[in-house]
XYZ file of C-alpha atoms in Angstrom:
689
model
C 19.714 18.303 -15.739
C 16.440 18.565 -14.679
C 15.792 22.008 -12.294
C 14.107 20.395 -9.323
C 11.895 23.017 -6.964
C 13.947 23.855 -3.820
C 12.895 21.478 -1.268
C 13.242 24.858 1.089
C 10.952 26.523 -1.273
C 8.580 23.655 -1.052
C 8.331 23.315 2.830
C 7.738 27.939 2.964
C 10.324 27.567 6.570
C 14.023 27.519 6.951
C 15.924 24.705 8.199
C 15.211 26.008 11.519
C 11.325 25.800 11.328
C 10.581 22.557 8.824
C 7.155 20.841 8.769
C 6.566 18.027 10.071
C 7.195 16.525 5.964
C 10.137 18.661 6.096
C 11.128 17.130 9.494
C 10.739 13.228 8.449
C 12.304 12.458 5.480
C 15.441 15.107 7.297
C 15.625 13.426 10.097
C 15.146 9.015 7.943
C 18.339 10.723 5.606
C 20.660 11.364 9.200
C 19.871 8.479 10.330
C 19.044 6.261 7.552
C 18.161 2.887 10.051
C 14.680 5.078 10.954
C 13.285 2.926 7.721
C 12.583 6.045 5.631
C 9.455 7.968 5.619
C 5.893 7.531 4.320
C 4.092 10.852 3.295
C 0.248 10.264 3.111
C -2.230 13.057 1.504
C -4.786 14.655 -0.961
C -4.266 15.512 -4.632
C -2.127 18.295 -5.416
C 0.123 18.477 -1.609
C 3.794 18.771 -2.897
C 4.423 15.558 -2.261
C 6.489 14.639 -4.312
C 7.873 18.133 -5.355
C 9.279 17.570 -2.078
C 11.045 14.528 -2.316
C 11.970 15.343 -5.191
C 13.926 18.556 -3.474
C 15.273 16.734 -0.841
C 18.349 14.685 -2.732
C 19.240 18.151 -4.053
C 20.789 19.585 -0.114
C 21.764 15.684 1.026
C 25.327 15.790 1.023
C 27.689 14.364 -1.846
C 29.437 11.084 -1.502
C 31.736 9.366 -2.134
C 32.233 6.552 -4.886
C 34.857 4.090 -7.464
C 34.789 5.401 -10.394
C 32.709 3.101 -12.663
C 31.328 1.214 -10.075
C 28.126 0.698 -10.825
C 26.607 -0.920 -7.078
C 28.093 2.179 -5.685
C 29.829 1.245 -2.559
C 31.518 2.986 0.299
C 35.055 3.145 -0.460
C 35.572 4.050 3.081
C 34.844 0.585 4.119
C 36.870 -2.113 3.588
C 33.798 -4.556 4.867
C 31.884 -3.462 1.816
C 32.183 -5.650 -1.799
C 30.792 -4.665 -5.681
C 30.518 -7.149 -7.941
C 32.295 -4.569 -9.860
C 34.869 -5.165 -7.880
C 37.507 -5.505 -6.212
C 38.992 -1.898 -6.155
C 42.968 -1.286 -5.165
C 44.069 1.353 -3.333
C 44.866 2.862 -7.166
C 41.593 3.275 -7.767
C 40.026 6.623 -8.304
C 37.927 7.805 -6.171
C 35.238 10.311 -7.706
C 31.936 12.451 -6.016
C 29.023 12.557 -6.818
C 25.249 13.603 -6.163
C 22.734 11.077 -3.865
C 20.783 9.615 -5.448
C 16.354 9.631 -6.173
C 15.379 6.790 -7.962
C 12.040 6.027 -9.011
C 10.419 3.076 -9.015
C 7.035 3.102 -11.211
C 4.459 1.065 -10.052
C 4.340 -0.417 -13.231
C 7.782 -2.199 -12.964
C 9.337 -5.670 -14.400
C 10.509 -7.885 -11.939
C 13.891 -7.548 -13.872
C 14.134 -4.236 -13.288
C 14.015 -3.707 -10.080
C 15.894 -6.325 -8.926
C 18.267 -6.723 -12.805
C 18.866 -9.404 -15.019
C 20.663 -11.307 -18.151
C 22.264 -8.579 -19.813
C 20.308 -9.316 -23.361
C 22.238 -7.939 -25.831
C 25.315 -8.798 -24.336
C 23.663 -12.916 -24.057
C 22.357 -12.758 -27.686
C 25.459 -10.960 -29.706
C 28.802 -11.954 -27.413
C 27.125 -14.886 -25.659
C 28.689 -13.612 -22.133
C 27.098 -13.913 -19.863
C 26.438 -10.348 -17.739
C 24.617 -9.122 -15.267
C 22.288 -5.855 -15.664
C 21.710 -3.576 -12.534
C 18.467 -3.115 -11.333
C 16.961 -0.073 -9.408
C 18.143 -1.430 -5.571
C 21.219 -1.378 -7.185
C 21.573 1.860 -8.041
C 19.351 3.065 -5.571
C 22.084 2.120 -2.899
C 23.013 4.754 -0.877
C 20.591 6.944 -1.784
C 16.889 7.074 -2.005
C 13.693 5.298 -3.456
C 11.323 7.202 -3.916
C 7.570 5.160 -4.734
C 4.563 7.921 -6.502
C 1.339 5.876 -5.881
C 2.929 3.201 -3.374
C -0.308 2.054 -2.413
C -0.754 0.851 -5.757
C 2.606 -0.861 -6.566
C 2.021 -4.716 -7.559
C 2.695 -7.611 -4.880
C 5.438 -8.576 -5.881
C 7.437 -6.174 -5.900
C 6.835 -5.113 -2.681
C 7.485 -8.664 -1.570
C 11.146 -7.543 -3.106
C 11.153 -4.227 -1.228
C 10.218 -6.476 1.633
C 13.378 -8.468 1.039
C 15.605 -5.758 0.886
C 14.786 -3.703 3.170
C 15.181 -6.356 6.041
C 18.754 -8.091 4.295
C 20.136 -5.118 3.268
C 20.915 -6.759 -0.022
C 19.715 -8.381 -3.229
C 20.414 -12.000 -4.036
C 19.203 -12.514 -8.031
C 19.499 -16.225 -8.770
C 18.282 -16.694 -12.705
C 19.048 -17.205 -16.093
C 22.955 -18.171 -15.359
C 23.358 -15.654 -13.074
C 23.926 -15.082 -9.280
C 24.728 -12.242 -7.958
C 24.071 -10.324 -5.038
C 25.365 -7.241 -3.890
C 24.485 -4.383 -0.785
C 20.600 -2.423 -1.177
C 20.753 -0.049 1.823
C 18.306 3.305 0.795
C 15.947 5.662 2.154
C 12.995 3.909 1.411
C 10.188 7.369 0.520
C 6.567 7.010 -0.849
C 3.816 8.932 -1.299
C -0.001 8.204 -1.775
C -3.491 9.862 -0.765
C -5.334 7.117 0.279
C -8.193 7.858 -1.282
C -6.798 5.395 -4.046
C -6.617 2.358 -1.646
C -4.737 1.185 1.842
C -1.222 0.073 1.590
C -0.197 -3.852 2.400
C -0.034 -4.028 6.709
C 4.266 -5.469 5.754
C 5.038 -2.930 3.604
C 3.128 0.001 6.168
C 4.684 -1.097 8.934
C 8.128 -1.756 7.294
C 8.305 2.603 6.892
C 10.209 4.196 9.891
C 8.096 7.000 9.967
C 5.087 8.435 8.324
C 3.523 12.617 8.074
C -0.488 13.553 7.037
C -0.213 16.090 4.797
C -3.265 18.544 3.562
C -3.012 21.255 1.500
C -2.997 24.697 4.167
C -6.883 26.634 4.341
C -4.997 29.757 4.805
C -5.726 32.380 2.021
C -2.372 34.509 2.162
C -0.446 31.048 2.381
C -2.366 29.696 -0.528
C -1.783 32.790 -2.122
C 1.575 32.273 -1.516
C 2.203 28.842 -2.734
C 0.747 29.747 -6.160
C 3.148 32.996 -6.259
C 5.687 31.321 -6.084
C 4.762 28.056 -8.632
C 3.747 31.120 -10.747
C 7.647 32.432 -10.068
C 9.382 28.837 -10.908
C 7.529 28.523 -14.199
C 8.028 31.243 -15.823
C 11.844 31.632 -14.882
C 12.981 28.213 -13.055
C 17.106 28.976 -12.878
C 16.026 32.797 -10.909
C 13.800 31.161 -8.566
C 15.426 28.467 -7.468
C 18.706 30.797 -6.899
C 16.540 32.357 -4.314
C 16.932 29.478 -2.184
C 20.314 28.723 -2.913
C 21.863 30.021 1.097
C 18.485 28.336 2.349
C 19.437 24.500 0.548
C 22.960 25.132 1.342
C 22.229 25.631 5.257
C 19.612 22.152 5.263
C 22.720 20.718 3.518
C 25.472 21.954 6.205
C 22.995 21.306 8.556
C 22.007 17.547 7.884
C 26.807 16.299 7.681
C 26.638 18.160 11.230
C 23.746 16.079 12.216
C 25.073 12.868 11.039
C 28.158 13.113 12.458
C 26.400 14.447 15.760
C 24.730 11.234 16.221
C 26.049 8.632 17.425
C 27.453 10.536 19.663
C 23.800 11.641 21.081
C 23.263 9.888 24.485
C 19.416 8.221 24.933
C 19.302 8.300 28.527
C 17.684 5.341 30.828
C 14.732 8.114 31.658
C 14.040 8.495 28.341
C 14.280 4.804 27.066
C 11.556 3.863 29.922
C 9.585 6.346 28.568
C 9.339 5.624 25.112
C 8.289 2.744 25.974
C 5.407 3.659 28.089
C 4.042 5.576 25.162
C 4.859 2.521 23.201
C 3.103 0.850 24.989
C 0.239 3.186 26.417
C -1.164 3.631 22.156
C -0.813 0.091 21.995
C 1.321 -1.009 19.858
C 2.919 -4.595 18.060
C 5.806 -6.057 18.274
C 8.881 -3.929 19.369
C 9.536 -1.684 16.220
C 8.183 0.570 17.468
C 10.141 1.350 19.999
C 13.336 1.065 18.099
C 12.486 3.635 15.334
C 10.910 6.616 17.785
C 14.156 5.404 20.669
C 16.376 6.376 17.235
C 13.788 9.165 16.071
C 14.290 10.609 18.743
C 18.504 10.235 18.584
C 18.004 11.642 15.376
C 16.003 14.621 16.449
C 18.660 15.743 18.964
C 21.318 15.586 16.728
C 19.183 17.917 14.300
C 18.441 20.546 16.946
C 22.165 20.398 17.686
C 21.473 18.789 21.578
C 23.783 15.756 22.589
C 21.268 14.433 24.514
C 17.621 13.021 24.274
C 15.310 15.106 25.728
C 11.604 15.462 26.209
C 10.205 17.363 22.910
C 12.825 14.896 20.744
C 10.047 11.761 22.220
C 7.274 14.326 21.385
C 8.059 14.624 17.976
C 9.338 11.454 17.030
C 6.333 9.794 18.316
C 3.971 11.270 15.956
C 6.192 10.754 13.504
C 6.816 7.139 14.305
C 3.387 5.526 16.147
C 0.185 6.569 14.425
C 0.411 4.234 11.375
C 1.767 1.399 14.113
C -1.995 1.473 16.298
C -3.894 0.915 13.964
C -5.904 -2.362 14.253
C -8.329 -2.358 11.653
C -8.101 -1.034 7.898
C -11.735 1.188 8.363
C -9.213 2.623 12.115
C -8.721 6.597 10.900
C -4.778 6.911 11.787
C -3.297 9.807 14.031
C -2.267 9.960 17.139
C -4.309 11.539 20.669
C -1.091 14.543 21.627
C -3.404 14.657 24.376
C -2.604 11.779 25.426
C 0.809 11.596 24.535
C 1.555 14.985 26.307
C -0.157 12.814 29.890
C 1.940 10.480 29.738
C 5.483 12.846 28.797
C 4.565 15.117 31.420
C 5.213 18.484 32.364
C 8.841 17.976 33.897
C 11.853 17.280 31.837
C 13.859 13.559 31.672
C 15.358 13.139 35.265
C 18.606 12.426 34.908
C 20.596 9.251 34.405
C 20.921 7.332 37.430
C 24.436 6.645 38.635
C 26.157 3.425 37.653
C 25.526 1.107 39.738
C 22.343 2.211 40.920
C 19.424 0.084 41.556
C 18.151 0.737 37.995
C 21.598 -0.640 36.624
C 22.995 -2.797 38.193
C 24.964 -4.033 35.068
C 26.724 -0.590 33.339
C 25.888 -1.828 29.553
C 22.129 -2.123 30.656
C 21.529 1.088 29.302
C 21.873 2.239 25.498
C 25.083 5.389 25.155
C 25.305 5.901 21.621
C 22.525 5.686 20.095
C 20.988 2.147 19.394
C 22.163 -1.085 19.056
C 18.491 -3.450 18.917
C 18.320 -5.604 15.904
C 14.191 -4.394 15.128
C 14.446 -7.844 13.362
C 15.116 -10.070 16.397
C 12.513 -8.686 19.058
C 10.018 -11.987 19.771
C 6.962 -9.932 20.493
C 7.427 -8.548 16.743
C 7.533 -12.355 15.257
C 4.232 -13.800 16.935
C 2.890 -10.293 15.476
C 4.095 -9.053 12.224
C 1.584 -10.734 9.744
C -1.268 -11.421 11.422
C -3.409 -8.976 9.552
C -2.479 -10.679 5.927
C -3.664 -13.488 6.832
C -6.759 -12.644 9.025
C -9.001 -9.872 8.878
C -9.376 -8.236 12.005
C -13.117 -8.231 13.378
C -14.966 -5.048 14.423
C -15.508 -4.379 18.388
C -19.527 -6.048 19.318
C -19.859 -2.032 20.782
C -19.174 -0.759 17.315
C -21.055 -2.699 14.881
C -23.678 -4.260 17.593
C -25.958 -0.908 18.278
C -28.679 -0.244 16.451
C -29.991 3.731 16.222
C -33.636 3.102 16.022
C -36.002 0.131 15.251
C -36.784 -0.555 12.258
C -40.066 1.273 10.163
C -42.207 -1.201 8.860
C -41.662 -1.225 5.014
C -44.567 0.888 3.450
C -43.948 3.827 6.626
C -42.047 6.536 4.544
C -39.467 7.090 7.131
C -36.558 5.297 7.219
C -34.355 4.363 9.604
C -30.037 3.732 10.315
C -28.695 0.331 11.183
C -24.752 -0.199 12.247
C -23.342 -3.661 10.606
C -23.105 -6.655 12.523
C -19.515 -7.796 13.582
C -16.949 -8.710 10.350
C -15.725 -12.299 9.776
C -14.111 -14.009 6.983
C -15.875 -14.007 3.524
C -15.432 -17.080 1.062
C -13.612 -15.535 -1.963
C -15.986 -14.724 -4.973
C -13.338 -14.395 -7.986
C -14.880 -13.757 -11.894
C -14.840 -15.877 -14.061
C -11.649 -16.515 -17.410
C -8.545 -15.474 -16.937
C -7.843 -12.342 -16.947
C -4.978 -9.460 -17.175
C -5.216 -6.885 -15.002
C -2.612 -5.484 -12.282
C -1.693 -7.625 -10.211
C -3.283 -8.320 -6.800
C -5.394 -11.196 -4.842
C -8.438 -12.160 -6.119
C -8.821 -13.489 -9.189
C -6.417 -15.576 -11.355
C -4.588 -13.960 -14.698
C -1.927 -13.570 -16.806
C 1.471 -11.313 -15.005
C 4.272 -11.433 -14.221
C 4.201 -13.086 -11.157
C 2.892 -16.125 -9.755
C 3.909 -19.689 -11.474
C 5.264 -19.764 -15.303
C 3.258 -21.989 -17.381
C 4.596 -20.818 -21.007
C 6.459 -19.004 -23.225
C 5.260 -15.721 -25.156
C 7.793 -14.864 -28.372
C 7.819 -10.571 -26.581
C 10.977 -9.054 -25.691
C 9.215 -7.522 -22.061
C 9.004 -10.011 -19.226
C 11.712 -12.380 -17.632
C 13.032 -14.426 -20.111
C 12.384 -18.177 -20.817
C 16.416 -19.200 -21.904
C 15.279 -23.066 -21.877
C 12.494 -21.740 -24.351
C 14.711 -19.140 -25.784
C 17.484 -21.973 -26.476
C 14.870 -24.431 -27.851
C 13.574 -21.847 -30.308
C 16.930 -21.359 -32.079
C 17.905 -25.266 -31.894
C 16.281 -25.604 -35.075
C 17.009 -22.087 -36.791
C 21.477 -22.886 -36.414
C 21.611 -24.672 -39.797
C 20.174 -22.304 -41.889
C 22.875 -19.898 -39.992
C 26.475 -19.350 -41.089
C 28.462 -19.733 -37.556
C 31.949 -19.422 -37.737
C 32.397 -20.974 -34.042
C 30.650 -24.297 -32.305
C 28.410 -21.694 -30.022
C 24.330 -21.494 -30.507
C 23.639 -18.675 -32.544
C 21.147 -16.351 -30.842
C 18.710 -13.708 -32.517
C 15.788 -11.368 -31.288
C 14.094 -13.550 -32.588
C 14.588 -16.421 -30.964
C 14.072 -14.211 -27.840
C 11.190 -15.800 -25.326
C 9.887 -14.483 -22.534
C 7.770 -17.013 -19.191
C 3.938 -16.334 -19.171
C 3.033 -16.306 -15.593
C -0.037 -17.452 -13.801
C -0.784 -15.619 -10.840
C -3.598 -13.291 -9.904
C -5.317 -10.105 -10.123
C -7.432 -7.338 -8.116
C -10.573 -7.038 -10.022
C -13.631 -4.131 -9.518
C -16.097 -5.169 -6.916
C -18.998 -3.323 -7.596
C -22.049 -3.233 -4.683
C -26.149 -2.882 -5.654
C -27.507 -3.184 -1.964
C -31.152 -3.091 -1.900
C -31.888 -0.784 1.208
C -35.539 -0.373 0.652
C -38.011 -0.956 3.811
C -38.537 -5.177 3.471
C -34.419 -4.886 4.452
C -35.166 -2.807 7.699
C -38.843 -4.047 8.714
C -37.500 -7.827 8.912
C -34.503 -6.570 10.615
C -32.142 -7.667 8.148
C -29.670 -4.707 7.277
C -27.091 -5.707 9.614
C -26.950 -8.966 8.538
C -26.714 -7.444 5.602
C -23.839 -4.605 6.708
C -22.014 -7.438 7.956
C -21.862 -9.374 5.208
C -21.122 -6.442 3.129
C -18.490 -5.859 5.278
C -17.355 -8.528 5.639
C -16.067 -8.633 2.036
C -15.091 -5.612 1.959
C -12.385 -6.383 4.209
C -11.296 -8.972 2.094
C -11.370 -6.643 -1.564
C -8.560 -4.403 1.282
C -6.812 -7.634 1.677
C -6.525 -8.616 -2.093
C -5.960 -4.841 -3.671
C -9.804 -4.694 -5.355
C -11.135 -1.673 -6.342
C -14.803 -0.754 -4.546
C -17.611 0.812 -5.316
C -21.521 0.716 -3.977
C -25.019 1.457 -5.051
C -27.741 1.431 -3.046
C -31.956 1.631 -4.309
C -34.514 2.569 -2.636
C -37.577 4.661 -2.764
C -37.972 5.437 -6.516
C -34.508 4.891 -7.397
C -31.296 4.226 -7.553
C -27.857 6.550 -6.123
C -24.117 6.127 -6.299
C -23.352 6.115 -2.938
C -19.816 5.875 -3.959
C -17.391 6.028 -6.883
C -15.067 3.752 -8.013
C -12.089 4.209 -5.761
C -9.305 2.049 -4.521
C -10.160 3.169 -0.640
C -12.313 0.569 0.768
C -12.397 3.015 4.101
C -14.231 5.391 2.622
C -17.650 2.760 1.015
C -17.071 1.233 4.947
C -18.561 4.809 5.878
C -20.609 5.391 3.969
C -22.164 1.550 4.205
C -22.649 2.789 7.888
C -24.361 5.550 6.596
C -27.022 3.600 4.446
C -30.769 4.482 5.791
C -33.274 1.474 5.059
C -36.595 2.227 4.618
C -39.906 2.553 1.701
C -39.846 0.700 -1.490
C -37.934 -1.738 -3.953
C -36.876 0.490 -7.468
C -34.901 -3.322 -8.182
C -34.769 -2.427 -11.662
C -33.507 0.823 -10.845
C -30.481 -0.884 -9.193
C -29.776 -3.175 -11.839
C -29.349 -0.207 -14.764
C -27.062 1.509 -12.249
C -25.081 -1.288 -11.908
C -24.622 -1.277 -16.246
C -23.701 2.400 -16.276
C -21.526 2.063 -13.904
C -19.770 -0.950 -15.373
C -20.020 0.009 -18.392
C -18.664 3.439 -17.451
C -15.575 1.942 -15.456
C -14.974 -0.322 -19.128
C -14.111 2.374 -20.770
C -11.717 3.801 -18.228
C -10.065 0.766 -17.441
C -10.406 -2.264 -19.834
C -8.301 -4.732 -18.231
C -9.719 -3.676 -14.996
C -12.549 -6.648 -14.640
C -15.362 -6.089 -12.606
C -17.488 -8.119 -9.912
C -20.991 -7.381 -9.394
C -22.312 -8.457 -5.669
C -25.928 -7.482 -5.423
C -27.903 -7.833 -2.124
C -31.123 -7.846 -2.698
C -34.146 -10.867 -1.091
C -35.166 -10.109 -4.953
C -38.275 -8.315 -3.972
C -39.367 -5.488 -6.417
C -41.738 -2.860 -6.208
C -42.682 0.425 -7.628
C -44.961 3.551 -7.047
C -44.031 4.817 -10.360
C -44.879 1.125 -12.680
C -46.816 -0.243 -10.338
C -47.129 -4.141 -11.230
C -44.832 -3.687 -13.966
C -42.128 -3.021 -11.405
C -41.497 -7.243 -11.526
C -41.397 -7.199 -15.421
C -38.868 -4.474 -15.711
C -36.203 -5.841 -13.084
C -36.988 -9.195 -14.936
C -35.725 -7.422 -18.202
C -32.838 -4.951 -16.310
C -31.242 -8.502 -15.072
C -31.325 -9.416 -18.695
C -29.506 -7.014 -19.658
C -27.232 -6.778 -17.162
C -26.644 -10.593 -18.193
C -26.095 -9.659 -21.820
C -23.507 -7.583 -20.566
C -21.377 -10.668 -19.658
C -20.234 -9.788 -16.356
C -19.505 -12.130 -13.024
C -22.702 -11.741 -11.183
C -23.044 -12.838 -7.580
C -26.475 -12.727 -5.967
C -26.466 -12.665 -1.889
C -29.670 -13.583 -1.257
C -31.370 -11.163 2.502
C -34.460 -13.710 2.188
C -34.660 -14.663 6.144
C -37.001 -16.683 8.126
C -39.664 -20.036 8.153
C -41.692 -17.997 4.818
C -39.542 -17.123 1.608
C -40.633 -16.955 -1.201
C -36.918 -17.292 -3.567
C -37.195 -14.382 -5.450
C -33.922 -13.444 -5.036
C -33.020 -16.933 -5.953
C -34.702 -16.024 -9.685
C -32.723 -12.465 -9.810
C -30.228 -15.010 -9.947
C -31.335 -17.415 -12.929
C -32.124 -14.231 -15.094
C -29.197 -12.306 -14.249
C -27.055 -15.756 -14.843
C -25.833 -14.817 -11.356
C -24.258 -17.095 -8.478
C -27.113 -17.215 -5.884
C -24.999 -17.331 -1.615
C -27.640 -17.091 0.781
C -26.616 -14.640 3.456
C -26.163 -17.001 5.651
C -23.763 -18.673 3.802
C -20.834 -15.961 2.609
C -18.811 -16.992 6.342
C -16.203 -18.863 4.628
C -17.072 -20.978 7.872
C -20.646 -21.145 7.237
C -19.622 -23.118 3.874
C -16.857 -24.926 4.559
C -19.858 -26.636 7.696
C -21.882 -26.911 4.459
C -19.622 -28.595 2.877
C -18.599 -30.943 5.454
C -22.640 -31.739 6.251
C -23.420 -32.807 2.575
C -20.840 -35.010 2.478
C -21.469 -36.798 5.453
C -25.352 -36.786 4.700
C -24.173 -38.156 1.286
C -21.016 -40.427 2.596
C -24.225 -42.210 5.043
C -26.896 -42.328 2.063
C -23.932 -44.262 0.057
C -23.202 -46.437 2.720
C -27.472 -47.530 3.637
């Protein structure tokens, strides 16, 4: 068995003084109803190491020998597909499992499927459990959870909501329990998490490398000692690990006896209301976390400090209104709400606050986070409609735009975002699951079958392939004889994520005609759309005498939005340099990930002028456009030209690029719909006339 880095060595402290990451991990194992932990942080901050060390300090669990579904022998209502188990069944103790879910796992691997070997060799229909079954009563860990394919996210959401997994496919009908502690780690620079899955994590913590040189040196010293002699290093932390295990066991026994008084519950509600969280799940998770924290501290009643620590872990990721807002919680506001005094005692039974003795929670909570009417009205709104930024944040211009010939520059904030039209890459791709362009992948509608041993089984096509070969096979019974070469897997058409590369004109003509606010609003709207569709984004700007890659391709749309706000406008228009820089970036990214198909979005009015190239600037821009067109990249030109006098240069550029031409006013989906309806109405009118 592999030797894991000790949990207490990762956190650098004893059980009495856990940092936020260690505390969140411990609390969610004390009370699994909290809903798991999301750990966000930069690379190299020991996120994965801490999670892998957690399983070793958790108390062992009892299971039936040979039960692949790990039901609890002490729970008479628990049922296993491998059961039933009688009173004579052997019960054994084993460590808690840490099951890792790869981001590229197939659906069959996650939920389970038909056991192909048994089906092909013996004609038997047997179920092969998936990772969710293996994780029951344990930890399910997803590293880089923000990169998890959408179809796997849907499976996790269903399992987290129901606590069970139902499999109905390929002649198999199985249902089993799947209650686990979901732990995810992610680097925000690689992209954000789908809102529905983010809300399912009970707690979240932000981690960063320490800035204290002495502490950094200690981290390096411990890691080198572990690499030099892992068993000896682990032995040094045996006592600390046992202390954590014993304390978790004690807290689990105590958590059901901790009292959350009516004043304490009211204070939690005040905190959640003040931070304007959606729904009631935040209140419930905060209450459960406060109870677990009190149990961890050995207290029988929730205190002000328990509520404070719970709020700092449970609320930051629930108060975000926009994908581009920074996470976090205002601790000064939190302290003002909680006050300096300890919580008042429980009012006497039958007093003014509790006429009904059953109104106030006694031992823990019995509320169901799925049942609140407020939650049902808000839970999925962020997925269906993008969030508009406020006028206060988006409609401010910092300074008056200069003339195109001026040497100075100006920085203009974006206008309000809106729902943009869908821009897609032509053809059929094979990239990772997303929401933009059509692709062949592991999810979506079934459109055919292929000869393969990977993917979901297409049973009908497998039997059809075997049927024509039965006469040539020496069968010993009337059963259909299946062989490996008969196997067919489903071919599905879904949607993929793409690389959306923005090439933005930031020259003086954009500022002089006050176009930059409108252009930035269009790009910001497309960035919001890219966030929802799980795209990778990059940004190039061109102005003055050159082009600059202001944002290398990344999954973090937050970074793109921040860089967009900082883009200045002014100077000449080196269009050719912008297009050539885009070509270099696209070629480099193709070498890194050939399956990630690009979409180039050029935002310009089509003008080209350069001090270096003079009158030759227009010809150079046409040559650059022809070069980009030769790469075969799907390109869209967003025409920023406005006003009554238009030269149509962006439309000519689109012809040279072989690109779609979209006026900036028609980037909005509503504007496109109105234009289509207007065109249809005028055509029908002419036909009637």
